[in-house]
Short mmCIF file of C-alpha atoms and ligand atoms in Angstrom, two decimals:
data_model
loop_
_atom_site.label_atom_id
_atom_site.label_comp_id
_atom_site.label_asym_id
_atom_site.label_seq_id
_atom_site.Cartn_x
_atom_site.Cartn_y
_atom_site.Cartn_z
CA UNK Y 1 -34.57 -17.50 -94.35
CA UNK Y 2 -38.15 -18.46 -92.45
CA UNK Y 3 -39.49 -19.12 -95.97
CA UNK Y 4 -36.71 -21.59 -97.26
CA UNK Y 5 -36.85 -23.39 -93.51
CA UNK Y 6 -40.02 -23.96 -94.20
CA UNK Y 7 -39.72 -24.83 -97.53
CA UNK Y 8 -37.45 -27.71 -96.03
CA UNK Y 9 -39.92 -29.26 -93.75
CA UNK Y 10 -42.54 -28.84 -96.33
CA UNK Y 11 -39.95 -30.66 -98.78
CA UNK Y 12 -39.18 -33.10 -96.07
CA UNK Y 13 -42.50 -33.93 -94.87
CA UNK Y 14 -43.53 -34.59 -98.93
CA UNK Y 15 -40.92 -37.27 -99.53
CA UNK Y 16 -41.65 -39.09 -96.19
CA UNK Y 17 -45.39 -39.27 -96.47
CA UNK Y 18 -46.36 -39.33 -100.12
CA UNK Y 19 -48.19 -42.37 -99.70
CA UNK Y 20 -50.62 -39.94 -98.16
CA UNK Y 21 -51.97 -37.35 -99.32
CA UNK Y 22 -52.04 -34.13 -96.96
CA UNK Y 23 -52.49 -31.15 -97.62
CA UNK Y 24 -49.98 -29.08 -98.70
CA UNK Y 25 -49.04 -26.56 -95.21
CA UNK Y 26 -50.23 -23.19 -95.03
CA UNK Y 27 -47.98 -20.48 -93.72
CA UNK Y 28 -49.93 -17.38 -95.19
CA UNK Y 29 -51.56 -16.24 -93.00
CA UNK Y 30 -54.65 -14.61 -95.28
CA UNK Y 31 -55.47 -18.54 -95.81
CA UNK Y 32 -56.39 -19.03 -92.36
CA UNK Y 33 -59.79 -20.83 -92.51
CA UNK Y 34 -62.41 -19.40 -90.39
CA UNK Y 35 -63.40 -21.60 -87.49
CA UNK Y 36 -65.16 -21.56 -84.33
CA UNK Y 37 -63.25 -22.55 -80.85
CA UNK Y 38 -65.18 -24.72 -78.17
CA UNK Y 39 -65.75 -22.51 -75.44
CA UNK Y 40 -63.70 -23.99 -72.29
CA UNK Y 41 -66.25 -22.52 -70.07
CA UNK Y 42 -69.08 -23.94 -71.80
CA UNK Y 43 -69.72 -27.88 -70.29
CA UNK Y 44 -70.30 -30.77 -73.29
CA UNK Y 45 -74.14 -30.33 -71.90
CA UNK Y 46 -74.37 -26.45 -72.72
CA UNK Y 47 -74.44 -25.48 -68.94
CA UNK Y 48 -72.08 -22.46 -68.35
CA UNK Y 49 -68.96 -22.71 -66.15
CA UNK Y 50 -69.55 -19.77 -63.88
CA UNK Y 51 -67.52 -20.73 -60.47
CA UNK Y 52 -64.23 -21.77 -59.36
CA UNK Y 53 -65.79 -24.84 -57.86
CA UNK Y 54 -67.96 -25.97 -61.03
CA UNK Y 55 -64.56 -25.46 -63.15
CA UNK Y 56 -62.70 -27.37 -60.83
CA UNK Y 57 -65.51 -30.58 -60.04
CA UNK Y 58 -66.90 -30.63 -63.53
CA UNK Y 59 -65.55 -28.44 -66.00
CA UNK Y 60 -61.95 -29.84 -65.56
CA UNK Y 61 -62.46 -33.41 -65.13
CA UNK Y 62 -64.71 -33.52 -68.38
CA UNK Y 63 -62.06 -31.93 -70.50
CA UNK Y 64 -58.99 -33.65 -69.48
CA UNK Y 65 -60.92 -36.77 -70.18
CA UNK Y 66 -61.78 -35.18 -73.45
CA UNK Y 67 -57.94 -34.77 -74.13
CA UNK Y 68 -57.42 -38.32 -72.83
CA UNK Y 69 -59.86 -39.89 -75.61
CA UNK Y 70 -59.03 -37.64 -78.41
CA UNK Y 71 -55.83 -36.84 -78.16
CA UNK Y 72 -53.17 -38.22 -75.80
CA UNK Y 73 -54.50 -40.98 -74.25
CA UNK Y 74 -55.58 -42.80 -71.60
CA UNK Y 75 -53.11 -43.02 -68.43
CA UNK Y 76 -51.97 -46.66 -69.06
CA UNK Y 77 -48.76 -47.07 -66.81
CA UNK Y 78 -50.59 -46.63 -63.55
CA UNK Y 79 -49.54 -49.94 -62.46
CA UNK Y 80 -45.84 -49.17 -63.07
CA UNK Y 81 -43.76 -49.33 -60.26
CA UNK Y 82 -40.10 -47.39 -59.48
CA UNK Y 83 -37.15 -47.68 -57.71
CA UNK Y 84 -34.90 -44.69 -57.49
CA UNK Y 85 -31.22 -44.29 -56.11
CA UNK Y 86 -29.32 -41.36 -56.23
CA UNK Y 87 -25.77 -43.49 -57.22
CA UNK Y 88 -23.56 -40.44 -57.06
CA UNK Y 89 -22.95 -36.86 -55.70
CA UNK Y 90 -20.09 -34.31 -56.30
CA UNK Y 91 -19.57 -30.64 -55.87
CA UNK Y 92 -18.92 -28.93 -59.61
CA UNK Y 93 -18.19 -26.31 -61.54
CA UNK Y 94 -15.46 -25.22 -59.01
CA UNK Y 95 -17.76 -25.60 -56.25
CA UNK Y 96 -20.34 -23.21 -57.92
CA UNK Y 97 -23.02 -26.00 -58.28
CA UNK Y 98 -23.37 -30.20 -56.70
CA UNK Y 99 -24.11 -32.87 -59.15
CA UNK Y 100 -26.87 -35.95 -58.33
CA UNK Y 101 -27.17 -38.88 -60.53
CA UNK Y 102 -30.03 -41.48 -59.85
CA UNK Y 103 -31.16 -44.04 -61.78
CA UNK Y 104 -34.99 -45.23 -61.47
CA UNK Y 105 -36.17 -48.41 -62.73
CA UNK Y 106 -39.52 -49.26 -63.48
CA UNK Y 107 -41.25 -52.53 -62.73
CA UNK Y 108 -44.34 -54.67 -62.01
CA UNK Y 109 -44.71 -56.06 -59.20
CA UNK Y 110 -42.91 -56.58 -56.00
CA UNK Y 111 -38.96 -56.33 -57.42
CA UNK Y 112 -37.87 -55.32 -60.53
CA UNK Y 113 -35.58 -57.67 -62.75
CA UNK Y 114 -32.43 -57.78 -64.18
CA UNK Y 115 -33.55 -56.15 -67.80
CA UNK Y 116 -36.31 -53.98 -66.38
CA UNK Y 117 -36.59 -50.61 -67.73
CA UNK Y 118 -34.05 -48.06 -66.71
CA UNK Y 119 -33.40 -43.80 -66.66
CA UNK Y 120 -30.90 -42.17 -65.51
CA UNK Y 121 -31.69 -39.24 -63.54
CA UNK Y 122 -29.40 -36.25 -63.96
CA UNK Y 123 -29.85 -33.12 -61.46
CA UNK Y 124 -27.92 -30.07 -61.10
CA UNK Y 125 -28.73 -27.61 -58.17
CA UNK Y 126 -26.52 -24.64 -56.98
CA UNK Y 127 -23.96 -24.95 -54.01
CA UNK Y 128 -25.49 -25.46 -50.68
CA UNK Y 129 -26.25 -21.46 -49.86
CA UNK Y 130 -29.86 -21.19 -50.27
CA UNK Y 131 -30.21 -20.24 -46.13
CA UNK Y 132 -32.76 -22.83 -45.03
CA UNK Y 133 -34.64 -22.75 -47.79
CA UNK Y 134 -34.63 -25.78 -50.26
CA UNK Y 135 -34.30 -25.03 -53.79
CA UNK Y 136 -36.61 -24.88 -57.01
CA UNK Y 137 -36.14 -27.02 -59.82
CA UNK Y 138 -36.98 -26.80 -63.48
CA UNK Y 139 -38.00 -30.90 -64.66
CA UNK Y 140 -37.08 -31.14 -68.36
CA UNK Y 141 -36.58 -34.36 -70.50
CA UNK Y 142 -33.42 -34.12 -72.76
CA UNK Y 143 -33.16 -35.19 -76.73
CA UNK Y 144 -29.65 -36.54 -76.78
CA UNK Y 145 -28.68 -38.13 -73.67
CA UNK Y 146 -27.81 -36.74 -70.13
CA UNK Y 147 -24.32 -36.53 -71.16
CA UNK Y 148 -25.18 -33.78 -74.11
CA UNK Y 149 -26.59 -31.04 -71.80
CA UNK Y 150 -23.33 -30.05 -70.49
CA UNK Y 151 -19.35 -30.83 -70.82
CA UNK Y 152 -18.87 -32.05 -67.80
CA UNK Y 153 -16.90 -35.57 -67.93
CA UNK Y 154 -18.70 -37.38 -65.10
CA UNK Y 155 -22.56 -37.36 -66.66
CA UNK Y 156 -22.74 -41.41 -66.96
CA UNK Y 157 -23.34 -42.36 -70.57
CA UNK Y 158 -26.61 -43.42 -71.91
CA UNK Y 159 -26.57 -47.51 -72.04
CA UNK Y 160 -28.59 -46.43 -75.86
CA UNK Y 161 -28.78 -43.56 -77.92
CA UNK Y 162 -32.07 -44.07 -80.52
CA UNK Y 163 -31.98 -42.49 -84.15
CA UNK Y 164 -35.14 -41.27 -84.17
CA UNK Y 165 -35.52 -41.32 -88.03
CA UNK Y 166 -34.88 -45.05 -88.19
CA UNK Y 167 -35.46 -46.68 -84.58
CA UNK Y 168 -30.79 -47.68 -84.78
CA UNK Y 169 -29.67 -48.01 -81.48
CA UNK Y 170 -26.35 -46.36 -81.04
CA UNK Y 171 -23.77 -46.46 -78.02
CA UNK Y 172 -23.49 -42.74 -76.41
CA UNK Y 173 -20.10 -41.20 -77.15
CA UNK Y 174 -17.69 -38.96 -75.43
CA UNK Y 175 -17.19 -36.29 -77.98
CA UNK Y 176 -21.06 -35.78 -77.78
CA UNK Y 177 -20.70 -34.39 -74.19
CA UNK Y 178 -22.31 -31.11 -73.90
CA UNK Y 179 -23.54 -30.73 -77.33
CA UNK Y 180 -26.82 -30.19 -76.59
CA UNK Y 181 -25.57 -27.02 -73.72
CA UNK Y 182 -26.78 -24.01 -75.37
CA UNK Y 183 -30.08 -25.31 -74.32
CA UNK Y 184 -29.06 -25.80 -70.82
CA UNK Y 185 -27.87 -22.89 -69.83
CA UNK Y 186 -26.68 -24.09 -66.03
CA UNK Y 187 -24.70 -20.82 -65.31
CA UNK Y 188 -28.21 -19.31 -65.98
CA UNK Y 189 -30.43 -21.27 -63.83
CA UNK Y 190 -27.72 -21.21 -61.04
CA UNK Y 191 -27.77 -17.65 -60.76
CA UNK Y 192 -31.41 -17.40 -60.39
CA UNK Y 193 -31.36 -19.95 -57.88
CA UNK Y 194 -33.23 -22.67 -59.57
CA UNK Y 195 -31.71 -26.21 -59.54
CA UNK Y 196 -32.17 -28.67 -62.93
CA UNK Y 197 -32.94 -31.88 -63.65
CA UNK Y 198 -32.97 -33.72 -66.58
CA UNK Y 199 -33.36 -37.12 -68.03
CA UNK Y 200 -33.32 -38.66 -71.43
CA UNK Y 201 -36.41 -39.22 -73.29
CA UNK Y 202 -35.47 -42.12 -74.99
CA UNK Y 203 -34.53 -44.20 -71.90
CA UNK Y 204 -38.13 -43.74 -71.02
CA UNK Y 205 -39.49 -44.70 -74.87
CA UNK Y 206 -37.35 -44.29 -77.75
CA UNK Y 207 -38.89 -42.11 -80.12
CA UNK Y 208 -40.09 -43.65 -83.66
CA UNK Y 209 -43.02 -45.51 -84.53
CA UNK Y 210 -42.16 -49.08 -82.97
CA UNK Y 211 -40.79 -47.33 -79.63
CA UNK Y 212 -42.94 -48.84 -77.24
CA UNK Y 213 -41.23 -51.98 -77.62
CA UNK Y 214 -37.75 -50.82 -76.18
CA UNK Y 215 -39.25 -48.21 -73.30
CA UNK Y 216 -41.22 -48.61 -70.01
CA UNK Y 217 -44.34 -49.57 -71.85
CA UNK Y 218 -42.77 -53.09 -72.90
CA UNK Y 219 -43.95 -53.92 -69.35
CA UNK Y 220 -47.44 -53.75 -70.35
CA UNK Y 221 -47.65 -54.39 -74.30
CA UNK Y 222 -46.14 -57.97 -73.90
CA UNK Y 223 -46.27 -60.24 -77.22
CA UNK Y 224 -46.86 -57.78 -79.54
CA UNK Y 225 -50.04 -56.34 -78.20
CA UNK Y 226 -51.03 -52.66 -79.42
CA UNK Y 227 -52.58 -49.68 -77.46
CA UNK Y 228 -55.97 -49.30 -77.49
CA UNK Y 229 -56.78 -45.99 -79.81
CA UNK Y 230 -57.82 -43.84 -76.46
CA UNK Y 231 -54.45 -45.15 -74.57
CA UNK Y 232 -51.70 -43.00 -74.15
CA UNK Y 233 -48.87 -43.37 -76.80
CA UNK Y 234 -45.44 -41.74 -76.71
CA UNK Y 235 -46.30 -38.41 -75.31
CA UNK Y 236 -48.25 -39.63 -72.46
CA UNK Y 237 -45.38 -42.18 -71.17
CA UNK Y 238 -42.89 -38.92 -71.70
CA UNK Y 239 -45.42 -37.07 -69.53
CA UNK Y 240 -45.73 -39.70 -67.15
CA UNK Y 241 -42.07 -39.87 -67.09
CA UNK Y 242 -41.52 -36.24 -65.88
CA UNK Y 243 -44.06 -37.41 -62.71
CA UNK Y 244 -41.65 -40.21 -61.83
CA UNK Y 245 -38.74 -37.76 -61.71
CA UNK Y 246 -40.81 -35.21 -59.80
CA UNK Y 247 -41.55 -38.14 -57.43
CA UNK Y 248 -37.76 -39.05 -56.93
CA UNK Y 249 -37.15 -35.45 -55.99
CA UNK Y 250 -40.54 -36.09 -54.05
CA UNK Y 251 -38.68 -38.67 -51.93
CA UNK Y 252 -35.09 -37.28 -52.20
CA UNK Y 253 -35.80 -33.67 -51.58
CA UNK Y 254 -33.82 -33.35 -47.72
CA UNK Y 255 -30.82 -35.16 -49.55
CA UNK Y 256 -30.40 -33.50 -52.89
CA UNK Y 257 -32.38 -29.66 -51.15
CA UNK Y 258 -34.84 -29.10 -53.34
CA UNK Y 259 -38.59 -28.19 -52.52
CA UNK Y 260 -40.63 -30.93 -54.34
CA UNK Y 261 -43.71 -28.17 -54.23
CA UNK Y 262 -41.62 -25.73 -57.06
CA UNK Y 263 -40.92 -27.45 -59.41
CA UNK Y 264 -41.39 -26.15 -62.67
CA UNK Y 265 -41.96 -28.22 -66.15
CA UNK Y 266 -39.86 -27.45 -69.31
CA UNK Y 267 -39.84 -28.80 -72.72
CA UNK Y 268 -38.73 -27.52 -76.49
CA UNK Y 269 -40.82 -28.32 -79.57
CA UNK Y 270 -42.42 -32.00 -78.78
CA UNK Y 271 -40.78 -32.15 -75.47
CA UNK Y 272 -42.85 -28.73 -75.13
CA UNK Y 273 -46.35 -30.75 -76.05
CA UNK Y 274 -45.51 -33.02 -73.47
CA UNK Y 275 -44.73 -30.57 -70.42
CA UNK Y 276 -48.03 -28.93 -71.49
CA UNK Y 277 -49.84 -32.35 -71.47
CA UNK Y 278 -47.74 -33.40 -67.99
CA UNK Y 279 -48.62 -29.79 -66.15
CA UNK Y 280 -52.10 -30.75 -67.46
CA UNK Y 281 -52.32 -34.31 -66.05
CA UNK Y 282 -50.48 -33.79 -62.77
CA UNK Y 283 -50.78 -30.82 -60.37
CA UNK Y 284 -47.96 -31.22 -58.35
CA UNK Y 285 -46.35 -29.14 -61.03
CA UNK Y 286 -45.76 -25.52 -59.63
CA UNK Y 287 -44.88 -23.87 -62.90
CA UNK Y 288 -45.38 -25.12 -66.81
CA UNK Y 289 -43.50 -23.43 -69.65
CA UNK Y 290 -42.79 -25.12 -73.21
CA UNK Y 291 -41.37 -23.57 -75.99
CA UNK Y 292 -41.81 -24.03 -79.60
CA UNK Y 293 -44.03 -26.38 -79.03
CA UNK Y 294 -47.02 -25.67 -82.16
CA UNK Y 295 -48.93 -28.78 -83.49
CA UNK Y 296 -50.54 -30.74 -80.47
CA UNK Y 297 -48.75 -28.58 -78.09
CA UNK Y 298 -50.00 -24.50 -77.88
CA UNK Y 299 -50.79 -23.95 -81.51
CA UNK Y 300 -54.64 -24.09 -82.16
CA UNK Y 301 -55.34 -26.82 -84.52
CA UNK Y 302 -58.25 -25.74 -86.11
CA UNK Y 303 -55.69 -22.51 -87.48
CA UNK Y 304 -54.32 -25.36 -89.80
CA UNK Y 305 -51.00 -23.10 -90.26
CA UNK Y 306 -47.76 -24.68 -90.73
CA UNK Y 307 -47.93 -28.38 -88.90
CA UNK Y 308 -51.77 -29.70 -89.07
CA UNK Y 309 -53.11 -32.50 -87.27
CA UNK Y 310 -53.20 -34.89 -90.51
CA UNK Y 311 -49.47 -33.89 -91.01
CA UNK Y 312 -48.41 -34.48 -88.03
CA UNK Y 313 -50.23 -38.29 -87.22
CA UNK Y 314 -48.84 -38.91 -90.68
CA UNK Y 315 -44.94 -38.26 -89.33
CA UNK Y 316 -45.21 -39.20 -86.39
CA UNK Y 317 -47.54 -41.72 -85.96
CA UNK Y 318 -46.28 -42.94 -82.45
CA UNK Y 319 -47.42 -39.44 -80.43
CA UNK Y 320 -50.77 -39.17 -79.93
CA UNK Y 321 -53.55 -41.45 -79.25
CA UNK Y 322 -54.91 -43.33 -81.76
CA UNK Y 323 -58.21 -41.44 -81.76
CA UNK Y 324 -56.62 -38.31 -82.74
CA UNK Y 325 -56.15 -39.68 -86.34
CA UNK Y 326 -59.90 -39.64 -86.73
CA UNK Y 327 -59.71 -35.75 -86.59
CA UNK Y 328 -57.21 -35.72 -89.32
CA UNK Y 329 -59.62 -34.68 -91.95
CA UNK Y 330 -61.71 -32.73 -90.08
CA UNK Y 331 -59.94 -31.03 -86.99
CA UNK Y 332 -63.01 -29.16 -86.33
CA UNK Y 333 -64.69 -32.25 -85.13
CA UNK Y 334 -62.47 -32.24 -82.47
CA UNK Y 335 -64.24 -31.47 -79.23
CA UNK Y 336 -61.63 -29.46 -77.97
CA UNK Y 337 -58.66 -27.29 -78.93
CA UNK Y 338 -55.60 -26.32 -77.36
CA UNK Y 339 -56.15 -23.13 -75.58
CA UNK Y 340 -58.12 -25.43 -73.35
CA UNK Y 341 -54.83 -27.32 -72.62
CA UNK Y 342 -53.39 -24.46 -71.47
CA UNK Y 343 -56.55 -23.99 -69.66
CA UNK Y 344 -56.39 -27.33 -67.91
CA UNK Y 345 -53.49 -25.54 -65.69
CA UNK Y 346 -55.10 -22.44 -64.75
CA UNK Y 347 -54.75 -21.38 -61.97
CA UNK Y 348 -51.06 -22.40 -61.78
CA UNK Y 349 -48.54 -20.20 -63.99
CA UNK Y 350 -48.01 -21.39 -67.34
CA UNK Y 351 -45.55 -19.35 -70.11
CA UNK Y 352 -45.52 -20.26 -73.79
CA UNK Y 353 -42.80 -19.30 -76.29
CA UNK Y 354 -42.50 -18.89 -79.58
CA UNK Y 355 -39.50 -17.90 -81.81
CA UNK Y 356 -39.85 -15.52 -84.96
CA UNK Y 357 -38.89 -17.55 -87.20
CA UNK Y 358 -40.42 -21.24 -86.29
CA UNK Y 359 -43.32 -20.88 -88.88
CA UNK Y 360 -43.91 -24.54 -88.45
CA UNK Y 361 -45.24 -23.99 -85.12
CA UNK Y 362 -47.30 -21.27 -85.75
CA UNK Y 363 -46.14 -18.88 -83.28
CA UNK Y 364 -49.67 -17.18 -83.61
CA UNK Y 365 -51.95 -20.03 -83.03
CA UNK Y 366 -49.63 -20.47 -79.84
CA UNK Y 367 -50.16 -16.64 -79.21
CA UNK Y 368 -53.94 -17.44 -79.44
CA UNK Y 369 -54.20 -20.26 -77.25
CA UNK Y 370 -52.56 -18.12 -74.28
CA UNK Y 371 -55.06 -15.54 -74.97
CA UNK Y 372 -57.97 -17.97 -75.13
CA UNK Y 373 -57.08 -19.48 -71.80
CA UNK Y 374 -57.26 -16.16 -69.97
CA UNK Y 375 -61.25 -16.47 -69.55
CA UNK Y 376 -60.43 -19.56 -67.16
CA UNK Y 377 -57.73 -17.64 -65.49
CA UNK Y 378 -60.19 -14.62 -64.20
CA UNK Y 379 -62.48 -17.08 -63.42
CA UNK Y 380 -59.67 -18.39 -60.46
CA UNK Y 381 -59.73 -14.28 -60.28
CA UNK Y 382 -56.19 -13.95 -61.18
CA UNK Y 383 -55.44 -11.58 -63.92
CA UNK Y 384 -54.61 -14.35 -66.52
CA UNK Y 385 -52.76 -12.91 -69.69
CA UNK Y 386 -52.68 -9.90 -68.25
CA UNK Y 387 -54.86 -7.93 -70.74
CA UNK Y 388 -52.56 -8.38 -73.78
CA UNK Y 389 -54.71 -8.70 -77.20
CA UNK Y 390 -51.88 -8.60 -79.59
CA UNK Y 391 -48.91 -10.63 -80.24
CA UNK Y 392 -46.30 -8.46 -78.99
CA UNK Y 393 -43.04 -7.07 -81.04
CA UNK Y 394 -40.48 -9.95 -81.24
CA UNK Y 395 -37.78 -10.32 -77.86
CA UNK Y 396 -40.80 -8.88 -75.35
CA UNK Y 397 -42.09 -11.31 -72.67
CA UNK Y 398 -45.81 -10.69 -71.88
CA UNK Y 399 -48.77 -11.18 -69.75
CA UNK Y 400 -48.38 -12.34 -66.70
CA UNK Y 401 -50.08 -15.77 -64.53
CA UNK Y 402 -50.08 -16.70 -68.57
CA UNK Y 403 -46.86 -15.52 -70.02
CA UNK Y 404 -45.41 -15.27 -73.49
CA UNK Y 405 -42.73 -14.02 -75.77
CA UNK Y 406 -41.65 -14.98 -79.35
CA UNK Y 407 -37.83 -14.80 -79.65
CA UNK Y 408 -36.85 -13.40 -82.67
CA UNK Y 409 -34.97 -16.40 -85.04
CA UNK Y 410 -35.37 -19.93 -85.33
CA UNK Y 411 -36.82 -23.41 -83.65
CA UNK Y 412 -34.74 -23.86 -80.43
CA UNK Y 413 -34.09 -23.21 -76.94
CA UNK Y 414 -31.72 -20.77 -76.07
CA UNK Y 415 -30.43 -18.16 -72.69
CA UNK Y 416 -33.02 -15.78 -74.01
CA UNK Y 417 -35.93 -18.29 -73.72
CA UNK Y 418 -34.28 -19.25 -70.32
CA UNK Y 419 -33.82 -16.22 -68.76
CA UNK Y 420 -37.42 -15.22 -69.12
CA UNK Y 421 -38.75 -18.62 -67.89
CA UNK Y 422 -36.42 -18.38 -64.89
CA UNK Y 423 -37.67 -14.71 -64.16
CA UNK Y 424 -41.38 -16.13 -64.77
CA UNK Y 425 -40.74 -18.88 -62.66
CA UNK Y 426 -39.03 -16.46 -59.46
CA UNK Y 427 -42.52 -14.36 -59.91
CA UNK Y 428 -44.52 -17.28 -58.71
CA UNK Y 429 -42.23 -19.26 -56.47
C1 LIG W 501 -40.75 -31.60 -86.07
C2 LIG W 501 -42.22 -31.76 -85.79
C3 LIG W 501 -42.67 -30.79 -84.75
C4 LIG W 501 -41.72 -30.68 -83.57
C5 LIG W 501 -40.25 -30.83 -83.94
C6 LIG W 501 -39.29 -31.16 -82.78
O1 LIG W 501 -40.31 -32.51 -87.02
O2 LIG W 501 -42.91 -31.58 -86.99
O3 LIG W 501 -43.98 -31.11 -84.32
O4 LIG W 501 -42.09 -31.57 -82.60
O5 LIG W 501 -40.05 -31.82 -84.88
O6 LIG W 501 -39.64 -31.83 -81.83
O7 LIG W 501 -38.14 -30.73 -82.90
#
């Protein structure tokens, strides 16, 4: 089943991009190439990282900027303002949980205008019995609309649904409600006493190549002006996205309960690169977990096994930074690799999944990059990944300030995933 999956996206991924030629992907894993990784506590200069203070004054400002140049971008929305409202609150799910819906709007300026960019904020915590204590939240973006992450009638309906394979804008619909709820398993996160929030990625920047004209960057690519190749592109203004919600819940956490300082990122398969990428960028972020997340996310790109670097700025040309392309050839050129994402959140708790089956995202190379952040982990003298060397057998969640499992079966996000993130998360919180 793995073999003809892949087959598919291999298949796929031929007919789009034939104009190019890449590489046919790997998924044997005896045709590995050999390669070296850069050492993340070894500085650009050759000086060795040897204390928490020269990680956190030098070490960690020169490799985020590294990962801003190379491969997401340059912060570019800085100047972005928001306005958030919470426009409605209701007890659900026979009184089991409360419903908040806000809406932000972005802006320049002093007020924003009538068509200024809008997303609409869904959150979800438990009833009110949580003692004095506010609750924790898990911050994910959703791929469908707000409306397709659980039945309930109320969700407000996206103004625009995108097709992401050819940039149509559609009108949200009522029979999609709760579509998407497998991979929002409320009952779940209710009954370990986290809250949820959730917004739509596309109402922040739909996602095909030509996005940035309908999202919150049209405020600052006017007349057809393009990024610069070290600005952020679609993965960056997702990432900054998640920060605006965090800093509604910042500014609303008496009203809607919930403690601003646990909140915990989430994200499946590119929403999973960009809670990596946001945890990395913005420490106000408690917890990080994605899942599935491979190419540009926690698979090591020099491994070259499944999704490469050249396949993946080929497809999706709208993702990274511009500079990343340059590495598309020659991914060991690249000064850094993705264990030293994961790095970039050390000390805070981060948990990567995998599933069995998800060849694509080469559940080892996201294996490896857990295990190749541990060095920066002791260094903060906490015990990291916990002394694992091995992938472990499939269904097993391991480690521990780095955490890991590969869920046996395919790409997605399911109550197994959940239920170990949630149990990760209570460890830490
Ligand atoms: C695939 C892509 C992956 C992953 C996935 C998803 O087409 O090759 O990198 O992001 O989509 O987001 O579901």
């Amino acid at each position: 089943m793995k073999h003809v999956l892949f087959l598919i996206c291999t298949l796929f991924s031929f007919v789009l991009f034939a104009a190019e030629t890449v590489a046919p992907p790997n998924d044997d894993e005896s045709k590995v190439p050999k390669f070296e990784l850069p050492d993340p506590l070894v500085m650009a200069d050759g000086r060795k990282v040897d204390s928490v203070k020269m990680w956190t004054e030098q070490r960690r400002p020169e490799l985020l900027k590294l990962f801003q140049e190379h491969v997401y971008g340059k912060p570019t929305l800085t100047e972005i303002n928001m306005k958030a409202e919470i426009f409605e609150t209701a007890p659900v799910f026979d009184g089991k949980g409360i419903r908040y819906q806000l809406q932000l709007v972005f802006f320049k300026g002093e007020q924003p205008l009538q068509n200024d960019p809008k997303v609409d904020f869904l959150i979800y915590t438990p009833a009110r019995k949580n003692g004095n204590k506010k609750f924790p939240i898990f911050l994910g973006l959703n791929f469908m609309g707000n409306h397709t992450i659980n039945a309930d009638p109320e969700i407000r309906l996206a103004q625009t649904i995108w097709n992401r394979s050819n940039g149509q804008q559609l009108p949200a619909k009522d029979e999609e409600r709760g579509k998407q709820s497998r991979r929002w398993q409320l009952e779940t996160i209710f009954a370990h006493g986290f809250a949820v929030g959730t917004a739509y990625y596309g109402d922040f920047e739909p996602d095909f190549n030509g996005g940035i004209k309908h999202g919150v960057r049209r405020l600052i690519y006017k007349n057809g002006e393009t990024p610069n190749p070290d600005d952020g592109n679609a993965i960056a203004t997702w990432a900054w996205g998640l920060g605006k919600m965090l800093d509604a819940v910042t500014e609303f956490q008496d009203k809607l309960n919930i403690d601003p300082k646990k909140a915990c990122l989430v994200g499946h398969s590119r929403l999973g690169k960009t809670s990596l990428w946001a945890g990395a960028i913005d420490e106000r972020f408690s917890v990080v977990v994605s899942n599935d997340s491979g190419c540009g996310g926690s698979a090591l790109s020099r491994r070259e096994f499944g999704e490469t670097v050249h396949r993946i700025n080929n497809s999706f040309p709208h993702w990274f930074c511009g500079n990343f392309k340059k590495y598309n050839r020659n991914v060991n050129a690249l000064p850094v690799d993705q264990h030293e994402l994961v790095a970039l959140i050390a000390p805070r708790p981060v948990y990567i999944a995998s599933a069995s089956e998800d060849l694509w995202a080469d559940p080892q190379g996201e294996f490896l990059s857990a295990f190749y952040a541990d060095p920066v982990y002791r260094l903060f003298e906490t015990d990291g990944f916990g002394g694992v060397t091995e992938m472990p057998p499939v269904n097993q969640s391991v480690g521990n300030r780095i955490g890991y499992h590969r869920r046996e079966g395919k790409h997605d996000i399911i109550e197994f995933d959940w239920i170990q993130f949630l149990k990760f998360a209570q460890k830490y919180l």
